[in-house]
Amino acid sequence: MLFNLRNLLNAATLRKSSKQLVQHFRSGQPTQTNVNLKGRDLLTLQNYTAEEIKYLLWTASDLKQRIKDKGEYLPLLQGKSLAMIFEKRSTRTRLSTETGFALLGGHPCFLTTQDIHLGVNESLTDTAWVLSSLTNAVLARVYKQSDLDLLAKEASIPIVNGLSDSYHPIQILADYLTLQEHYGYLKGLTISWIGDGNNVLNSILMSAAKFGMHLRVATPKGFEPDPNIVKVAEEYSKEYSTELFFTSDPLEAASGTNVLVTDTWISMGQEKEKAERMKAFQGYQITMQMGKQAASDWTFLHCLPRKPEEVDDEVFYSPRSLVFQEAENRKWTIMAVMVSLLTDYSPQLQKPTF
């Protein structure tokens, strides 16, 4: 018994110390930067500073230009494998991660609930230990944020939040990259969220102010974001001198904005609430009429999949809609996350303006 206990303690110590042991790969002369994310988890953008989030976007822009525009081959993840745990189905998260990881020379392994039941047939702790010995990182798309937190606590490899009921950080990275590409900057932009107080909004609340962006939020009464998350967002707003405004009136939230954003009104697991939610969200559809309240250069974002009651066809398929560019950028941003957490790579191209 004493021998087994000693082995467990030694293994725990080894896992903690090995969290930082990740294979090196450099390409060209790295740009000078003080940011080093190697070995980190990405559970929520609350855990990342403004400079660290900007670094991820810079890396995404760098990879996109070098691989897509210049046709360079960058096997930055050669010899590495990624466990992809999906309790919730997804088109963009799965394809962007699988194709992006493979494009960089790595091997993604897709695991559904038919392959792995977190905490059911095997404890989360045991799963974290096993995956740490077989793969280099885990991307998990789950229901409970607490499952991700426990995986990160027990694993010796980076854990990335592919979506939880609380946060969707990798979606927001794609949103910000899209806005930076379109406007040429982020600081000073106003984002208006028109919809449910869900995980996507929570991730915006945890990050927008760090770029100097203002945020106006309209949610129906009873569908507001988590008060604890709002409290943190209010502290960020004060720290970075940005506007943070909440209302239940969509037109008031849209006033003077640069970006109109919405998402599904009925997330996975909320299907039984459909009738109640459809009634509560009446008047929340994004239309050109609503756009008249916004700034003249307003654009539209949606993480997809989209339903017509959330945004009408006139807006969704208009030049103001950036949704398909946004979807593509899911790939470049998740590639940036994986490269940053698993290698020593630094962006080679000039840092964009944020």
PDB file of C-alpha atoms in Angstrom, residues 38-231:
ATOM      1  CA  LYS A  38       3.675  27.037 -24.353  1.00  0.00           C
ATOM      2  CA  GLY A  39       2.185  24.430 -22.030  1.00  0.00           C
ATOM      3  CA  ARG A  40      -0.815  26.605 -21.035  1.00  0.00           C
ATOM      4  CA  ASP A  41      -4.467  25.571 -21.003  1.00  0.00           C
ATOM      5  CA  LEU A  42      -7.164  27.603 -22.747  1.00  0.00           C
ATOM      6  CA  LEU A  43     -10.304  27.228 -20.658  1.00  0.00           C
ATOM      7  CA  THR A  44     -11.587  30.809 -20.720  1.00  0.00           C
ATOM      8  CA  LEU A  45     -10.256  34.108 -22.023  1.00  0.00           C
ATOM      9  CA  GLN A  46     -10.554  35.432 -18.485  1.00  0.00           C
ATOM     10  CA  ASN A  47      -7.271  33.618 -17.826  1.00  0.00           C
ATOM     11  CA  TYR A  48      -5.481  35.431 -20.671  1.00  0.00           C
ATOM     12  CA  THR A  49      -4.138  38.966 -20.633  1.00  0.00           C
ATOM     13  CA  ALA A  50      -4.772  41.476 -23.393  1.00  0.00           C
ATOM     14  CA  GLU A  51      -1.289  40.902 -24.813  1.00  0.00           C
ATOM     15  CA  GLU A  52      -1.698  37.124 -24.739  1.00  0.00           C
ATOM     16  CA  ILE A  53      -4.975  37.233 -26.674  1.00  0.00           C
ATOM     17  CA  LYS A  54      -3.459  39.666 -29.161  1.00  0.00           C
ATOM     18  CA  TYR A  55      -0.537  37.274 -29.558  1.00  0.00           C
ATOM     19  CA  LEU A  56      -2.920  34.437 -30.477  1.00  0.00           C
ATOM     20  CA  LEU A  57      -4.583  36.647 -33.104  1.00  0.00           C
ATOM     21  CA  TRP A  58      -1.190  37.733 -34.422  1.00  0.00           C
ATOM     22  CA  THR A  59      -0.146  34.094 -34.745  1.00  0.00           C
ATOM     23  CA  ALA A  60      -3.407  33.270 -36.538  1.00  0.00           C
ATOM     24  CA  SER A  61      -2.911  36.119 -38.998  1.00  0.00           C
ATOM     25  CA  ASP A  62       0.702  35.044 -39.515  1.00  0.00           C
ATOM     26  CA  LEU A  63      -0.221  31.412 -40.237  1.00  0.00           C
ATOM     27  CA  LYS A  64      -3.054  32.432 -42.542  1.00  0.00           C
ATOM     28  CA  GLN A  65      -0.788  34.665 -44.621  1.00  0.00           C
ATOM     29  CA  ARG A  66       2.123  32.262 -44.743  1.00  0.00           C
ATOM     30  CA  ILE A  67       0.113  29.115 -45.502  1.00  0.00           C
ATOM     31  CA  LYS A  68      -2.947  30.361 -47.415  1.00  0.00           C
ATOM     32  CA  ASP A  69      -1.581  33.431 -49.182  1.00  0.00           C
ATOM     33  CA  LYS A  70       2.074  32.475 -49.690  1.00  0.00           C
ATOM     34  CA  GLY A  71       1.618  28.715 -50.009  1.00  0.00           C
ATOM     35  CA  GLU A  72       4.280  27.858 -47.435  1.00  0.00           C
ATOM     36  CA  TYR A  73       4.454  24.412 -45.851  1.00  0.00           C
ATOM     37  CA  LEU A  74       4.801  24.635 -42.067  1.00  0.00           C
ATOM     38  CA  PRO A  75       4.837  21.215 -40.346  1.00  0.00           C
ATOM     39  CA  LEU A  76       4.921  22.854 -36.927  1.00  0.00           C
ATOM     40  CA  LEU A  77       2.964  20.031 -35.278  1.00  0.00           C
ATOM     41  CA  GLN A  78       4.684  17.105 -36.970  1.00  0.00           C
ATOM     42  CA  GLY A  79       4.785  14.093 -34.665  1.00  0.00           C
ATOM     43  CA  LYS A  80       2.103  15.482 -32.365  1.00  0.00           C
ATOM     44  CA  SER A  81      -1.402  14.160 -31.733  1.00  0.00           C
ATOM     45  CA  LEU A  82      -4.578  15.789 -30.454  1.00  0.00           C
ATOM     46  CA  ALA A  83      -7.486  14.133 -28.635  1.00  0.00           C
ATOM     47  CA  MET A  84     -10.773  15.769 -29.682  1.00  0.00           C
ATOM     48  CA  ILE A  85     -13.571  14.965 -27.209  1.00  0.00           C
ATOM     49  CA  PHE A  86     -17.019  15.922 -28.497  1.00  0.00           C
ATOM     50  CA  GLU A  87     -20.016  15.562 -26.197  1.00  0.00           C
ATOM     51  CA  LYS A  88     -21.778  18.069 -28.485  1.00  0.00           C
ATOM     52  CA  ARG A  89     -21.806  17.800 -32.274  1.00  0.00           C
ATOM     53  CA  SER A  90     -20.248  20.528 -34.390  1.00  0.00           C
ATOM     54  CA  THR A  91     -19.379  21.288 -38.014  1.00  0.00           C
ATOM     55  CA  ARG A  92     -16.989  24.217 -37.660  1.00  0.00           C
ATOM     56  CA  THR A  93     -15.195  23.140 -34.488  1.00  0.00           C
ATOM     57  CA  ARG A  94     -14.548  19.638 -35.776  1.00  0.00           C
ATOM     58  CA  LEU A  95     -13.511  20.551 -39.314  1.00  0.00           C
ATOM     59  CA  SER A  96     -11.426  23.575 -38.371  1.00  0.00           C
ATOM     60  CA  THR A  97      -9.538  21.612 -35.726  1.00  0.00           C
ATOM     61  CA  GLU A  98      -9.073  18.399 -37.710  1.00  0.00           C
ATOM     62  CA  THR A  99      -8.005  20.067 -40.941  1.00  0.00           C
ATOM     63  CA  GLY A 100      -5.930  22.729 -39.189  1.00  0.00           C
ATOM     64  CA  PHE A 101      -4.030  20.300 -36.974  1.00  0.00           C
ATOM     65  CA  ALA A 102      -3.394  17.978 -39.929  1.00  0.00           C
ATOM     66  CA  LEU A 103      -2.294  20.879 -42.158  1.00  0.00           C
ATOM     67  CA  LEU A 104       0.420  21.595 -39.610  1.00  0.00           C
ATOM     68  CA  GLY A 105       1.594  17.975 -39.738  1.00  0.00           C
ATOM     69  CA  GLY A 106      -0.189  16.686 -36.629  1.00  0.00           C
ATOM     70  CA  HIS A 107      -2.635  13.824 -36.103  1.00  0.00           C
ATOM     71  CA  PRO A 108      -6.087  14.697 -34.685  1.00  0.00           C
ATOM     72  CA  CYS A 109      -8.111  11.879 -33.054  1.00  0.00           C
ATOM     73  CA  PHE A 110     -11.886  12.434 -32.967  1.00  0.00           C
ATOM     74  CA  LEU A 111     -13.736  10.946 -29.983  1.00  0.00           C
ATOM     75  CA  THR A 112     -17.525  11.040 -29.658  1.00  0.00           C
ATOM     76  CA  THR A 113     -19.733   9.859 -26.801  1.00  0.00           C
ATOM     77  CA  GLN A 114     -19.620   6.454 -28.489  1.00  0.00           C
ATOM     78  CA  ASP A 115     -15.865   6.364 -27.849  1.00  0.00           C
ATOM     79  CA  ILE A 116     -15.521   8.109 -24.502  1.00  0.00           C
ATOM     80  CA  HIS A 117     -17.967   8.992 -21.712  1.00  0.00           C
ATOM     81  CA  LEU A 118     -16.365  11.581 -19.487  1.00  0.00           C
ATOM     82  CA  GLY A 119     -16.757  10.519 -15.882  1.00  0.00           C
ATOM     83  CA  VAL A 120     -19.036   7.575 -16.696  1.00  0.00           C
ATOM     84  CA  ASN A 121     -17.068   4.401 -17.418  1.00  0.00           C
ATOM     85  CA  GLU A 122     -13.834   6.060 -16.324  1.00  0.00           C
ATOM     86  CA  SER A 123     -13.202   8.934 -13.951  1.00  0.00           C
ATOM     87  CA  LEU A 124     -12.161  12.301 -15.341  1.00  0.00           C
ATOM     88  CA  THR A 125      -8.913  11.991 -13.445  1.00  0.00           C
ATOM     89  CA  ASP A 126      -8.111   8.637 -15.039  1.00  0.00           C
ATOM     90  CA  THR A 127      -9.069   9.963 -18.476  1.00  0.00           C
ATOM     91  CA  ALA A 128      -6.766  12.965 -18.019  1.00  0.00           C
ATOM     92  CA  TRP A 129      -3.873  10.723 -17.009  1.00  0.00           C
ATOM     93  CA  VAL A 130      -4.407   8.322 -19.927  1.00  0.00           C
ATOM     94  CA  LEU A 131      -4.743  11.064 -22.542  1.00  0.00           C
ATOM     95  CA  SER A 132      -1.656  12.798 -21.136  1.00  0.00           C
ATOM     96  CA  SER A 133       0.370   9.677 -21.858  1.00  0.00           C
ATOM     97  CA  LEU A 134      -1.027   9.121 -25.353  1.00  0.00           C
ATOM     98  CA  THR A 135      -1.497  12.590 -26.862  1.00  0.00           C
ATOM     99  CA  ASN A 136       0.049  16.064 -26.773  1.00  0.00           C
ATOM    100  CA  ALA A 137      -3.126  18.070 -26.137  1.00  0.00           C
ATOM    101  CA  VAL A 138      -6.880  17.754 -25.661  1.00  0.00           C
ATOM    102  CA  LEU A 139      -9.651  19.835 -27.198  1.00  0.00           C
ATOM    103  CA  ALA A 140     -12.926  19.092 -25.429  1.00  0.00           C
ATOM    104  CA  ARG A 141     -16.389  20.235 -26.456  1.00  0.00           C
ATOM    105  CA  VAL A 142     -18.521  19.508 -23.417  1.00  0.00           C
ATOM    106  CA  TYR A 143     -21.553  20.515 -21.402  1.00  0.00           C
ATOM    107  CA  LYS A 144     -20.017  21.300 -18.004  1.00  0.00           C
ATOM    108  CA  GLN A 145     -17.181  23.792 -17.568  1.00  0.00           C
ATOM    109  CA  SER A 146     -16.276  21.941 -14.381  1.00  0.00           C
ATOM    110  CA  ASP A 147     -15.320  18.890 -16.462  1.00  0.00           C
ATOM    111  CA  LEU A 148     -12.794  21.003 -18.360  1.00  0.00           C
ATOM    112  CA  ASP A 149     -11.458  22.476 -15.132  1.00  0.00           C
ATOM    113  CA  LEU A 150     -10.882  19.014 -13.676  1.00  0.00           C
ATOM    114  CA  LEU A 151      -9.268  17.726 -16.866  1.00  0.00           C
ATOM    115  CA  ALA A 152      -6.890  20.691 -16.803  1.00  0.00           C
ATOM    116  CA  LYS A 153      -6.092  20.140 -13.148  1.00  0.00           C
ATOM    117  CA  GLU A 154      -5.224  16.467 -13.636  1.00  0.00           C
ATOM    118  CA  ALA A 155      -3.627  16.486 -17.106  1.00  0.00           C
ATOM    119  CA  SER A 156       0.024  17.185 -17.855  1.00  0.00           C
ATOM    120  CA  ILE A 157      -0.799  18.414 -21.363  1.00  0.00           C
ATOM    121  CA  PRO A 158      -2.701  21.524 -22.555  1.00  0.00           C
ATOM    122  CA  ILE A 159      -6.505  21.357 -22.351  1.00  0.00           C
ATOM    123  CA  VAL A 160      -8.446  23.566 -24.775  1.00  0.00           C
ATOM    124  CA  ASN A 161     -12.102  24.499 -24.356  1.00  0.00           C
ATOM    125  CA  GLY A 162     -13.823  23.664 -27.645  1.00  0.00           C
ATOM    126  CA  LEU A 163     -17.099  24.847 -26.069  1.00  0.00           C
ATOM    127  CA  SER A 164     -18.841  24.464 -22.742  1.00  0.00           C
ATOM    128  CA  ASP A 165     -22.124  25.726 -21.368  1.00  0.00           C
ATOM    129  CA  SER A 166     -20.157  28.586 -19.799  1.00  0.00           C
ATOM    130  CA  TYR A 167     -17.667  29.693 -22.462  1.00  0.00           C
ATOM    131  CA  HIS A 168     -16.703  29.424 -26.132  1.00  0.00           C
ATOM    132  CA  PRO A 169     -13.253  31.079 -26.300  1.00  0.00           C
ATOM    133  CA  ILE A 170     -12.107  29.668 -29.638  1.00  0.00           C
ATOM    134  CA  GLN A 171     -15.184  31.137 -31.343  1.00  0.00           C
ATOM    135  CA  ILE A 172     -14.414  34.607 -30.032  1.00  0.00           C
ATOM    136  CA  LEU A 173     -10.837  34.448 -31.291  1.00  0.00           C
ATOM    137  CA  ALA A 174     -12.219  33.864 -34.787  1.00  0.00           C
ATOM    138  CA  ASP A 175     -14.662  36.753 -34.352  1.00  0.00           C
ATOM    139  CA  TYR A 176     -11.908  39.163 -33.346  1.00  0.00           C
ATOM    140  CA  LEU A 177      -9.614  38.081 -36.177  1.00  0.00           C
ATOM    141  CA  THR A 178     -12.480  38.660 -38.627  1.00  0.00           C
ATOM    142  CA  LEU A 179     -13.172  42.135 -37.271  1.00  0.00           C
ATOM    143  CA  GLN A 180      -9.488  43.041 -37.327  1.00  0.00           C
ATOM    144  CA  GLU A 181      -9.241  41.933 -40.968  1.00  0.00           C
ATOM    145  CA  HIS A 182     -12.330  43.940 -41.915  1.00  0.00           C
ATOM    146  CA  TYR A 183     -11.789  47.184 -39.987  1.00  0.00           C
ATOM    147  CA  GLY A 184      -7.995  47.088 -39.700  1.00  0.00           C
ATOM    148  CA  TYR A 185      -8.197  47.535 -35.920  1.00  0.00           C
ATOM    149  CA  LEU A 186     -10.273  46.576 -32.872  1.00  0.00           C
ATOM    150  CA  LYS A 187      -9.700  49.357 -30.357  1.00  0.00           C
ATOM    151  CA  GLY A 188     -12.655  51.710 -30.186  1.00  0.00           C
ATOM    152  CA  LEU A 189     -15.126  49.438 -31.987  1.00  0.00           C
ATOM    153  CA  THR A 190     -18.547  48.944 -30.436  1.00  0.00           C
ATOM    154  CA  ILE A 191     -20.028  45.440 -30.426  1.00  0.00           C
ATOM    155  CA  SER A 192     -23.749  44.950 -29.833  1.00  0.00           C
ATOM    156  CA  TRP A 193     -24.947  41.541 -28.708  1.00  0.00           C
ATOM    157  CA  ILE A 194     -28.615  40.938 -29.521  1.00  0.00           C
ATOM    158  CA  GLY A 195     -29.755  37.602 -28.124  1.00  0.00           C
ATOM    159  CA  ASP A 196     -29.343  35.043 -25.365  1.00  0.00           C
ATOM    160  CA  GLY A 197     -27.017  35.503 -22.407  1.00  0.00           C
ATOM    161  CA  ASN A 198     -25.061  32.408 -23.362  1.00  0.00           C
ATOM    162  CA  ASN A 199     -21.518  31.019 -23.545  1.00  0.00           C
ATOM    163  CA  VAL A 200     -20.548  33.085 -26.597  1.00  0.00           C
ATOM    164  CA  LEU A 201     -21.609  36.308 -24.912  1.00  0.00           C
ATOM    165  CA  ASN A 202     -19.756  35.248 -21.766  1.00  0.00           C
ATOM    166  CA  SER A 203     -16.541  34.926 -23.757  1.00  0.00           C
ATOM    167  CA  ILE A 204     -17.029  38.378 -25.266  1.00  0.00           C
ATOM    168  CA  LEU A 205     -17.613  39.772 -21.781  1.00  0.00           C
ATOM    169  CA  MET A 206     -14.322  38.222 -20.653  1.00  0.00           C
ATOM    170  CA  SER A 207     -12.288  39.770 -23.469  1.00  0.00           C
ATOM    171  CA  ALA A 208     -13.736  42.709 -25.430  1.00  0.00           C
ATOM    172  CA  ALA A 209     -12.599  45.402 -22.997  1.00  0.00           C
ATOM    173  CA  LYS A 210      -9.022  44.072 -23.154  1.00  0.00           C
ATOM    174  CA  PHE A 211      -8.923  45.341 -26.749  1.00  0.00           C
ATOM    175  CA  GLY A 212     -10.545  48.644 -25.852  1.00  0.00           C
ATOM    176  CA  MET A 213     -13.833  47.590 -27.453  1.00  0.00           C
ATOM    177  CA  HIS A 214     -17.181  48.789 -26.124  1.00  0.00           C
ATOM    178  CA  LEU A 215     -20.014  46.309 -25.558  1.00  0.00           C
ATOM    179  CA  ARG A 216     -23.755  46.859 -25.626  1.00  0.00           C
ATOM    180  CA  VAL A 217     -25.914  43.860 -24.663  1.00  0.00           C
ATOM    181  CA  ALA A 218     -29.618  43.231 -25.238  1.00  0.00           C
ATOM    182  CA  THR A 219     -31.164  40.088 -23.735  1.00  0.00           C
ATOM    183  CA  PRO A 220     -34.800  39.359 -22.889  1.00  0.00           C
ATOM    184  CA  LYS A 221     -35.677  39.516 -19.219  1.00  0.00           C
ATOM    185  CA  GLY A 222     -34.858  36.190 -17.645  1.00  0.00           C
ATOM    186  CA  PHE A 223     -32.162  35.413 -20.208  1.00  0.00           C
ATOM    187  CA  GLU A 224     -29.403  37.702 -18.940  1.00  0.00           C
ATOM    188  CA  PRO A 225     -25.781  36.527 -18.653  1.00  0.00           C
ATOM    189  CA  ASP A 226     -24.394  35.073 -15.418  1.00  0.00           C
ATOM    190  CA  PRO A 227     -24.173  37.868 -12.781  1.00  0.00           C
ATOM    191  CA  ASN A 228     -20.733  36.652 -11.676  1.00  0.00           C
ATOM    192  CA  ILE A 229     -19.423  36.991 -15.225  1.00  0.00           C
ATOM    193  CA  VAL A 230     -21.053  40.410 -15.565  1.00  0.00           C
ATOM    194  CA  LYS A 231     -19.279  41.521 -12.394  1.00  0.00           C
TER     195      LYS A 231
END
